[in-house]
Short mmCIF file of C-alpha atoms in Angstrom, two decimals:
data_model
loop_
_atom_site.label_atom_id
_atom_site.label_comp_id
_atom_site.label_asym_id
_atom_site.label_seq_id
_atom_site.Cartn_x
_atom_site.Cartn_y
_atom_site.Cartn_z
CA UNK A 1 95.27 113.39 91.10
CA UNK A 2 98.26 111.66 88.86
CA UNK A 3 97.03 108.56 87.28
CA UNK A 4 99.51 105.34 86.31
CA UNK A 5 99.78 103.72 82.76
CA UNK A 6 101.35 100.42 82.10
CA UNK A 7 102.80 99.53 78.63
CA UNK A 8 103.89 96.02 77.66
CA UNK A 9 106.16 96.35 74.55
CA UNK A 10 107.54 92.67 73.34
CA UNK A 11 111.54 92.54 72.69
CA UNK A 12 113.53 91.15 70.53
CA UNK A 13 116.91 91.12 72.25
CA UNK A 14 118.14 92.71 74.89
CA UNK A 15 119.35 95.70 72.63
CA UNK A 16 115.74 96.56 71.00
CA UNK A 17 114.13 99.83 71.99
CA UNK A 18 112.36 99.77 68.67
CA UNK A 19 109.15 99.49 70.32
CA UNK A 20 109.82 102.29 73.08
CA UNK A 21 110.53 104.52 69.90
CA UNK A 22 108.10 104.04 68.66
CA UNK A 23 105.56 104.57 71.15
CA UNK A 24 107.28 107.68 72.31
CA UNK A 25 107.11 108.62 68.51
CA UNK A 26 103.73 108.60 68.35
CA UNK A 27 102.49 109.88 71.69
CA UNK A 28 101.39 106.82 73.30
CA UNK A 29 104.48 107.17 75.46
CA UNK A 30 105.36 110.24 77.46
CA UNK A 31 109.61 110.70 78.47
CA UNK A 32 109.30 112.75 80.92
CA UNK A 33 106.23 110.98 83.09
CA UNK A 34 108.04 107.14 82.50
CA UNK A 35 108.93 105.77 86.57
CA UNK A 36 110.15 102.73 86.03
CA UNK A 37 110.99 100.12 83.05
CA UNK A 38 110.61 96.37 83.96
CA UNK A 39 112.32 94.17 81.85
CA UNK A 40 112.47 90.68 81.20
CA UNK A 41 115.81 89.50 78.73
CA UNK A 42 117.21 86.13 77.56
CA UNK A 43 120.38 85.87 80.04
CA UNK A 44 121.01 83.29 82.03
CA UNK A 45 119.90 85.33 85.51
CA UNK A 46 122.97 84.49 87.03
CA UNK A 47 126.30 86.38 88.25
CA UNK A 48 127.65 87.07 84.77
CA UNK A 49 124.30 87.95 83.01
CA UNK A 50 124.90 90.68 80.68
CA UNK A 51 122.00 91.05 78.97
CA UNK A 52 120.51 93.02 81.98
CA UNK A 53 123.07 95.64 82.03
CA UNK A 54 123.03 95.58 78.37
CA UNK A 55 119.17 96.30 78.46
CA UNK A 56 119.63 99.20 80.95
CA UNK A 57 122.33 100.50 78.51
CA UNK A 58 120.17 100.59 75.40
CA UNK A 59 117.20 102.08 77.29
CA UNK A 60 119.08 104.88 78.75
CA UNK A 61 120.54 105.67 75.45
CA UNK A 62 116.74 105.70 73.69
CA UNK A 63 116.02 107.90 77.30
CA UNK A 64 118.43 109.90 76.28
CA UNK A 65 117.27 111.07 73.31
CA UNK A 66 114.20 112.30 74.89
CA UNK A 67 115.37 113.39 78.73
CA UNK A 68 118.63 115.14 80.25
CA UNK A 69 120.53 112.09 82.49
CA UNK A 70 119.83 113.69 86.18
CA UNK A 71 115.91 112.96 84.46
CA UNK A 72 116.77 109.52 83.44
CA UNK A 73 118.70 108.89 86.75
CA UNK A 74 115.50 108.60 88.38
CA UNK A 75 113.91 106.13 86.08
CA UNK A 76 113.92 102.57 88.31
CA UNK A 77 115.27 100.23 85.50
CA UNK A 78 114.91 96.81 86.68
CA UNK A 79 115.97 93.87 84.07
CA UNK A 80 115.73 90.04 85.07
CA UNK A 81 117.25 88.18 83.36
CA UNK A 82 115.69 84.75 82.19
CA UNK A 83 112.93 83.52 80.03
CA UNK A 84 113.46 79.79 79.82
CA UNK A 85 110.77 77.68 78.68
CA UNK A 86 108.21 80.19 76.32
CA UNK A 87 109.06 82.91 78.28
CA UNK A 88 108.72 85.80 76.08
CA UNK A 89 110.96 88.83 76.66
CA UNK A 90 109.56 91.90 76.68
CA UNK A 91 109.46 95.43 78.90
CA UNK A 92 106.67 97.30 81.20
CA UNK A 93 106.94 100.46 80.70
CA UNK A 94 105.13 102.30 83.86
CA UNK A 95 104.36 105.79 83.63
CA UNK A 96 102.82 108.36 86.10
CA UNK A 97 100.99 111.27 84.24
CA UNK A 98 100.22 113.96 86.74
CA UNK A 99 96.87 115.09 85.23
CA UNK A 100 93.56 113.86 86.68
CA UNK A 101 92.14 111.37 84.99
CA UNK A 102 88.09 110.58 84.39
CA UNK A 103 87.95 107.29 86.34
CA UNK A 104 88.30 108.61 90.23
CA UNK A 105 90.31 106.83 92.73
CA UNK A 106 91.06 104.91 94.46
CA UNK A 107 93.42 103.48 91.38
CA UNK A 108 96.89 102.01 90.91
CA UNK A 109 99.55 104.02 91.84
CA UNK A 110 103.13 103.78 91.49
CA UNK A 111 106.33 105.34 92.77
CA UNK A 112 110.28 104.29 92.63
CA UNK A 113 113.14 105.25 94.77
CA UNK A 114 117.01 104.21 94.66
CA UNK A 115 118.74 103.82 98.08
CA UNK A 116 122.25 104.58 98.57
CA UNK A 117 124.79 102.51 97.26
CA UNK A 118 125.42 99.69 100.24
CA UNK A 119 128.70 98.17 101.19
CA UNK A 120 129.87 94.63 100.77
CA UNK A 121 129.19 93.86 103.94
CA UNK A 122 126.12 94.57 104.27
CA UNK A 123 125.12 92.27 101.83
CA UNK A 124 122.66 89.46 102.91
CA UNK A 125 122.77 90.95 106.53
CA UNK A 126 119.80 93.34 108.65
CA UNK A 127 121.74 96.13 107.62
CA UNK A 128 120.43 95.59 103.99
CA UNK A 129 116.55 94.93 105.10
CA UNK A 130 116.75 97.96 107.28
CA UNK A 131 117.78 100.15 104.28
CA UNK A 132 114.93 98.26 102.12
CA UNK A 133 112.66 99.11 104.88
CA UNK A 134 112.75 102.71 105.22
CA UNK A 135 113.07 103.43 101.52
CA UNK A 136 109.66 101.23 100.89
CA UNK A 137 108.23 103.26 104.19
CA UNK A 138 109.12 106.25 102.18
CA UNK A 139 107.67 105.57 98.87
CA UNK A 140 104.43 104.76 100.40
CA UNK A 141 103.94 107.92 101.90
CA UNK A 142 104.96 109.61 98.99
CA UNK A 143 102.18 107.55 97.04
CA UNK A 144 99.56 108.66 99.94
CA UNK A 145 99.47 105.08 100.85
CA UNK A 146 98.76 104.58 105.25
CA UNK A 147 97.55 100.93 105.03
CA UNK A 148 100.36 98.20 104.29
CA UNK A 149 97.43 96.12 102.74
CA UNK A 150 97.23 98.36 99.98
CA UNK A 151 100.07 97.47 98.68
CA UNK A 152 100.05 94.80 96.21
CA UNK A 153 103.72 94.49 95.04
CA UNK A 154 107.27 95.34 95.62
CA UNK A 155 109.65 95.13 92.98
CA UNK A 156 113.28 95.88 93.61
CA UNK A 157 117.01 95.17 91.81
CA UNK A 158 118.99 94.58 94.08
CA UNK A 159 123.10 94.14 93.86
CA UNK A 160 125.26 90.96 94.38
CA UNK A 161 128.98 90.34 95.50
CA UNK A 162 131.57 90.17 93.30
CA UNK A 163 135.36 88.83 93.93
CA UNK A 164 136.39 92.45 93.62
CA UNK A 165 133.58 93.72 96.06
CA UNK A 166 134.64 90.89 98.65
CA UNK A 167 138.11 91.92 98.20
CA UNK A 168 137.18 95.30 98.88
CA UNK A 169 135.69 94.73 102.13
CA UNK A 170 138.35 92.45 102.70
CA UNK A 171 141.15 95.18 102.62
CA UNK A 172 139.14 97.54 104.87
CA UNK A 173 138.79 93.98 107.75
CA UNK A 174 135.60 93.58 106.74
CA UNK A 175 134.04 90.51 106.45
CA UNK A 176 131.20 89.41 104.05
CA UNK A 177 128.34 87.71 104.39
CA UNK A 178 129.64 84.86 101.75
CA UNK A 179 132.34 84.75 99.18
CA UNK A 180 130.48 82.94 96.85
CA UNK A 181 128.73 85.33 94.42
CA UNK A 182 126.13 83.02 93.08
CA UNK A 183 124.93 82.26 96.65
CA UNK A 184 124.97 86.44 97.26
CA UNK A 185 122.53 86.40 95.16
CA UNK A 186 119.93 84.70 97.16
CA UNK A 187 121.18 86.83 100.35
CA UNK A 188 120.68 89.85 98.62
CA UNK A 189 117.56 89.11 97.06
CA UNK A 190 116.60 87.37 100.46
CA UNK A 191 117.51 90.78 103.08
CA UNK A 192 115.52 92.62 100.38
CA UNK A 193 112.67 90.57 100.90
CA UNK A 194 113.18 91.31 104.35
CA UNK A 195 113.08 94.88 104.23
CA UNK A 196 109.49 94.80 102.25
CA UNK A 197 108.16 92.63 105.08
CA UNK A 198 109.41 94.92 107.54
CA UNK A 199 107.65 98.07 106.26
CA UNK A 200 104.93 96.28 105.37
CA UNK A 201 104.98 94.40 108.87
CA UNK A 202 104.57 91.44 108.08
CA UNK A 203 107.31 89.90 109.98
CA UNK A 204 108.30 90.91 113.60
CA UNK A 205 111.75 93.72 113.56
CA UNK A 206 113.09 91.91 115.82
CA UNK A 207 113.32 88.56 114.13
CA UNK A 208 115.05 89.66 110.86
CA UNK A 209 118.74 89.06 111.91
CA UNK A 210 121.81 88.35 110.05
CA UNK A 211 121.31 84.41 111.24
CA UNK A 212 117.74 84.66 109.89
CA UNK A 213 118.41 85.89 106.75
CA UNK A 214 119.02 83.28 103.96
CA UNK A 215 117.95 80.43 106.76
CA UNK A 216 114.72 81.03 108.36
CA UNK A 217 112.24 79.88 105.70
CA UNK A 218 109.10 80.89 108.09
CA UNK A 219 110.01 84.46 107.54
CA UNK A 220 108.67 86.38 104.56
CA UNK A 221 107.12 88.84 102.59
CA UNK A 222 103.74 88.20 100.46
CA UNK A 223 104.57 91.16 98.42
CA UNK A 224 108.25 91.46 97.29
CA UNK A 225 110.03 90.64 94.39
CA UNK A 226 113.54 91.12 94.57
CA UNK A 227 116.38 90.48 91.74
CA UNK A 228 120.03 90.41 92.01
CA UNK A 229 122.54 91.68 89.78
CA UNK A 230 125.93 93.10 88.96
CA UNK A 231 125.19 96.19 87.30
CA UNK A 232 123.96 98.23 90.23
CA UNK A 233 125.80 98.95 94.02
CA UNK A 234 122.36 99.77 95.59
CA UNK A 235 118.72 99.38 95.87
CA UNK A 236 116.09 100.23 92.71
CA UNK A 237 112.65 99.66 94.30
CA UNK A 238 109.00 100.32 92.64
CA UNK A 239 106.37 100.46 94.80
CA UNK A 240 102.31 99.17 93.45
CA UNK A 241 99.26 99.98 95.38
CA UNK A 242 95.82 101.21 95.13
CA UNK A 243 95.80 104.81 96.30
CA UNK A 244 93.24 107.44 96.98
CA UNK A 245 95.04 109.91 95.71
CA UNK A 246 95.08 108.74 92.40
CA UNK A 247 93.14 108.20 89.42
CA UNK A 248 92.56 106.60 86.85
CA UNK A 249 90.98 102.94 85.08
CA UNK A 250 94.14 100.40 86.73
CA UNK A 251 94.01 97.93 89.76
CA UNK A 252 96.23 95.97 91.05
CA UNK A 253 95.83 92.81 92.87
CA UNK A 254 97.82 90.04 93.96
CA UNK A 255 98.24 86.37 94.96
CA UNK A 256 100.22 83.96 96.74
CA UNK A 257 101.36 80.76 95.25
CA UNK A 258 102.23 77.73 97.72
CA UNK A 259 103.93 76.36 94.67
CA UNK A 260 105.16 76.35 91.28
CA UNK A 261 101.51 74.72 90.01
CA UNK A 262 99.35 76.69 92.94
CA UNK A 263 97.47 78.41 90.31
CA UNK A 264 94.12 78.76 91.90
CA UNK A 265 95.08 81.85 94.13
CA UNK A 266 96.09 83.71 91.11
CA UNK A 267 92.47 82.33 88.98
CA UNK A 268 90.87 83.96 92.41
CA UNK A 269 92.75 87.58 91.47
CA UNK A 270 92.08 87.80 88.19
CA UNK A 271 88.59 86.99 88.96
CA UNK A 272 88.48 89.77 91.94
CA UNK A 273 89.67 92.01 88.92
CA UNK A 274 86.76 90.95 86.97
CA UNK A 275 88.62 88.65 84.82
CA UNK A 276 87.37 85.48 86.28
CA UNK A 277 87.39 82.43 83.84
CA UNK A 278 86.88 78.67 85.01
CA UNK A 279 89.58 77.65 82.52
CA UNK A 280 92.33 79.84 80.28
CA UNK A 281 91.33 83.95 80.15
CA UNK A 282 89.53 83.84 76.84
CA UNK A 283 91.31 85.45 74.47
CA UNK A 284 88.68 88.43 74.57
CA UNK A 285 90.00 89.61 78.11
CA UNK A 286 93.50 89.36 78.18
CA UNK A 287 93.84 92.50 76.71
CA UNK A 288 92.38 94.03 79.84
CA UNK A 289 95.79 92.26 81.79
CA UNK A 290 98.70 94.42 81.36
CA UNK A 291 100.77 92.49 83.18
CA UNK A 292 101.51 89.46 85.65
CA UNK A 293 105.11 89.67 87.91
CA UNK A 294 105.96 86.44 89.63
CA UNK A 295 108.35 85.17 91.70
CA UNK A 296 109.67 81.22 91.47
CA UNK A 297 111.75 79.31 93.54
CA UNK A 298 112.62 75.08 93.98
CA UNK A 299 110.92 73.49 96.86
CA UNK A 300 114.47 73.10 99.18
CA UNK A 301 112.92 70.13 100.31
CA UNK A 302 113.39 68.48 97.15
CA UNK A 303 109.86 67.37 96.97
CA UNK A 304 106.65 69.35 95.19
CA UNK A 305 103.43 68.17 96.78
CA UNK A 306 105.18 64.94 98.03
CA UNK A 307 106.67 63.88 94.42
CA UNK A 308 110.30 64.28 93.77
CA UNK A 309 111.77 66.77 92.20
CA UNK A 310 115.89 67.16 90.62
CA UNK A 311 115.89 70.80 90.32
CA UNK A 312 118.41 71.24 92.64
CA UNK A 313 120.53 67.79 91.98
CA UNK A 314 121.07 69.75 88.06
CA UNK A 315 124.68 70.81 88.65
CA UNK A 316 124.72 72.02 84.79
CA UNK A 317 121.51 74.30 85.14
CA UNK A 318 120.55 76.45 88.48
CA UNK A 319 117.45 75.53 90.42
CA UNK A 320 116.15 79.45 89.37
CA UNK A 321 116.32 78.83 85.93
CA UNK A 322 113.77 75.40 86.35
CA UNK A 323 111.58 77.06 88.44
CA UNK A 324 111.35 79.98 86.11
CA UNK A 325 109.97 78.20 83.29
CA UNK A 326 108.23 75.94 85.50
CA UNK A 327 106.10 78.34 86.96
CA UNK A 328 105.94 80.24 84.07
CA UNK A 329 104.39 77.61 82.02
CA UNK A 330 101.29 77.02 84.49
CA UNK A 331 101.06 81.05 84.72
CA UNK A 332 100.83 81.06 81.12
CA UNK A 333 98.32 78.20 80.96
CA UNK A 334 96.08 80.29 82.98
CA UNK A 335 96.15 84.07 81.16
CA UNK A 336 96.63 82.49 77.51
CA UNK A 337 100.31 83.97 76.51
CA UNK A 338 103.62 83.53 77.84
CA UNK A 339 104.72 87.76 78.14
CA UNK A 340 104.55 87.25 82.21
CA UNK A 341 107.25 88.50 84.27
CA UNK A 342 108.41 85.61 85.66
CA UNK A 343 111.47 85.90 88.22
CA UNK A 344 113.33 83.09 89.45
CA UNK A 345 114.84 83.20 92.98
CA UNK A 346 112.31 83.77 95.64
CA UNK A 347 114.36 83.55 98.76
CA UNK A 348 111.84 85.41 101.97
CA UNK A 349 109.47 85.95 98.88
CA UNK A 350 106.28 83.89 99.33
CA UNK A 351 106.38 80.66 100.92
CA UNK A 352 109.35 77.83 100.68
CA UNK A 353 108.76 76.82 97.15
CA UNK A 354 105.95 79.41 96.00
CA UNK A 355 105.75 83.39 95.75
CA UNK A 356 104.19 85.99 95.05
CA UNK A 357 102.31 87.23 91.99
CA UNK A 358 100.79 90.63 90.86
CA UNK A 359 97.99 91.68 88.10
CA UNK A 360 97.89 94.79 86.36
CA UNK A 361 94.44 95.15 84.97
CA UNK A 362 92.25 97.60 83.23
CA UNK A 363 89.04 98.19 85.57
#
């Protein structure tokens, strides 16, 4: 049975593979069994983020000196960009040896796919989710996976319009979904969503339309993560779940936050890990957590818990960037450190206001 490890290696700019060198360098790190490469850098997160296509540059290159490109190719490298606050930037480096390992099963498993390239139009629309869908569908079979509750967490990059991309579809008669490329964004990231829930079936097929999509905040998925950005035409998607076909000392576990401060769902997985703590994870234990993805979004009521709230009057600073560092503050009040995976954007992801979360944790 194959059996996952989960690396976190701290950054210092988008640029620095130092620390996948290095690991690679001395064994800790096998090329050839890496699936997928998480990344958190210090962009913005918005349309013209570079630092996530700059990140996915420097990593293939320090790939390359290890793999042939076809090998890299299939290496899901997802970047957010992002870490306001005391977000730290860092990568997960996830890796799926094929060996048997001591500790039986049923264990964390892990498996990525990339989806055709889709077309501008079908952007933010069911045509999107239904391409999600069937690639997550896939992937869980793959990982030997029957039961949608056993998976914990979906992570997927997904692509955004750009003026050239709308002018494509534009020459063809098409029409888009928006012109706007910040607000394809949350579309994109939103249809995504979509397409977990519907594998996952957690929302009706029927009710994920094109209306729905972006609009109908009772529709979602407790499970996905999705993240926009420029540097990619289709889908990357990594799939987490406990499997019993694989092996090995990880779980995973997740949690659903109401809000940007709903903390106590996430103290009840960490506990269900064995990592319980009535206060901050002593400092002793949080070398058992690997790592903690989150998704963030602003209340679009404008109020948190009935107070207030401007993080969508800020027309200098998107709402995802507050609610990143936000939630990633009382996230990093719980588990002692700030290296969290913290995305901002949760459109379909979680409740209106919360989202999901996921912990990677030694048994």
């Amino acid at each position: 049975m194959p059996h996952t490890l989960v690396h976190r290696l701290s950054m210092a700019g988008p640029d620095d593979t130092a620390g996948l060198a290095a690991a690679i360098r001395n064994g800790r790190i096998r090329p050839d069994a890496i699936v997928a490469i998480l990344g958190k850098t210090e962009g913005n997160g918005c349309v013209n983020d570079f630092t996530r296509g700059f990140a996915v540059q420097s990593l293939r290159l320090e790939l390359a000196r290890h793999l042939p490109t076809d090998a890299i190719d299939r290496i899901a490298l997802v970047m957010s960009g992002g870490t306001e606050g005391a977000l730290a930037p860092h990568a997960l480096v996830i890796e799926a040896r094929p060996e048997d390992h001591a500790a039986a099963g049923p264990a964390l498993a892990v498996g990525q796919t990339v989806t055709r390239d889709i077309k501008p139009e079908e952007l933010g629309r069911r045509a999107q989710a239904a391409v999600v869908a069937e690639a997550v569908a896939k992937v869980m079979a793959d990982l030997g996976i029957s039961d949608p509750a056993d998976i914990h967490f979906v992570q997927i990059k997904c692509p955004l319009l750009t003026m050239e991309r709308v002018a494509e579809a534009r020459a063809r008669g098409a029409t888009t979904a928006t012109s706007d490329t910040l607000k394809s964004m949350g579309l994109s990231r939103g249809a995504s969503a979509l397409g977990v829930a519907l594998a996952l079936g957690e929302v009706a097929d029927a009710a994920v339309t094109d209306a729905a999509i972006g609009t109908d905040r009772s529709l979602y998925s407790t499970r996905a993560s999705t993240s926009a950005g420029v540097e990619l035409s289709g889908h990357e998607i990594v799939v987490m779940g406990m499997s019993p076909r694989w092996s090995g000392p990880l779980r995973i576990d997740h949690a659903v936050m109401a809000d940007g401060i709903d903390i106590e769902p996430v103290r009840a997985a960490l506990a269900r890990l064995g990592l319980g703590a009535p206060g901050q994870l002593p400092a002793a234990d949080r070398d058992r957590l690997l790592a903690l993805l989150a998704k963030a979004e602003a209340p679009s009521t404008g109020r948190m818990r009935g107070f207030r709230h401007t993080m969508l009057d800020d027309s200098d600073i998107s709402s995802t960037r507050h609610a990143r560092g936000f939630a990633a503050g009382a996230l990093a009040s719980l588990v002692g450190h700030a290296e969290i995976f913290v995305s901002g954007g949760a459109e379909h992801q979680g409740p209106d206001g919360g989202g999901p979360v996921a912990l990677i944790a030694h048994r």
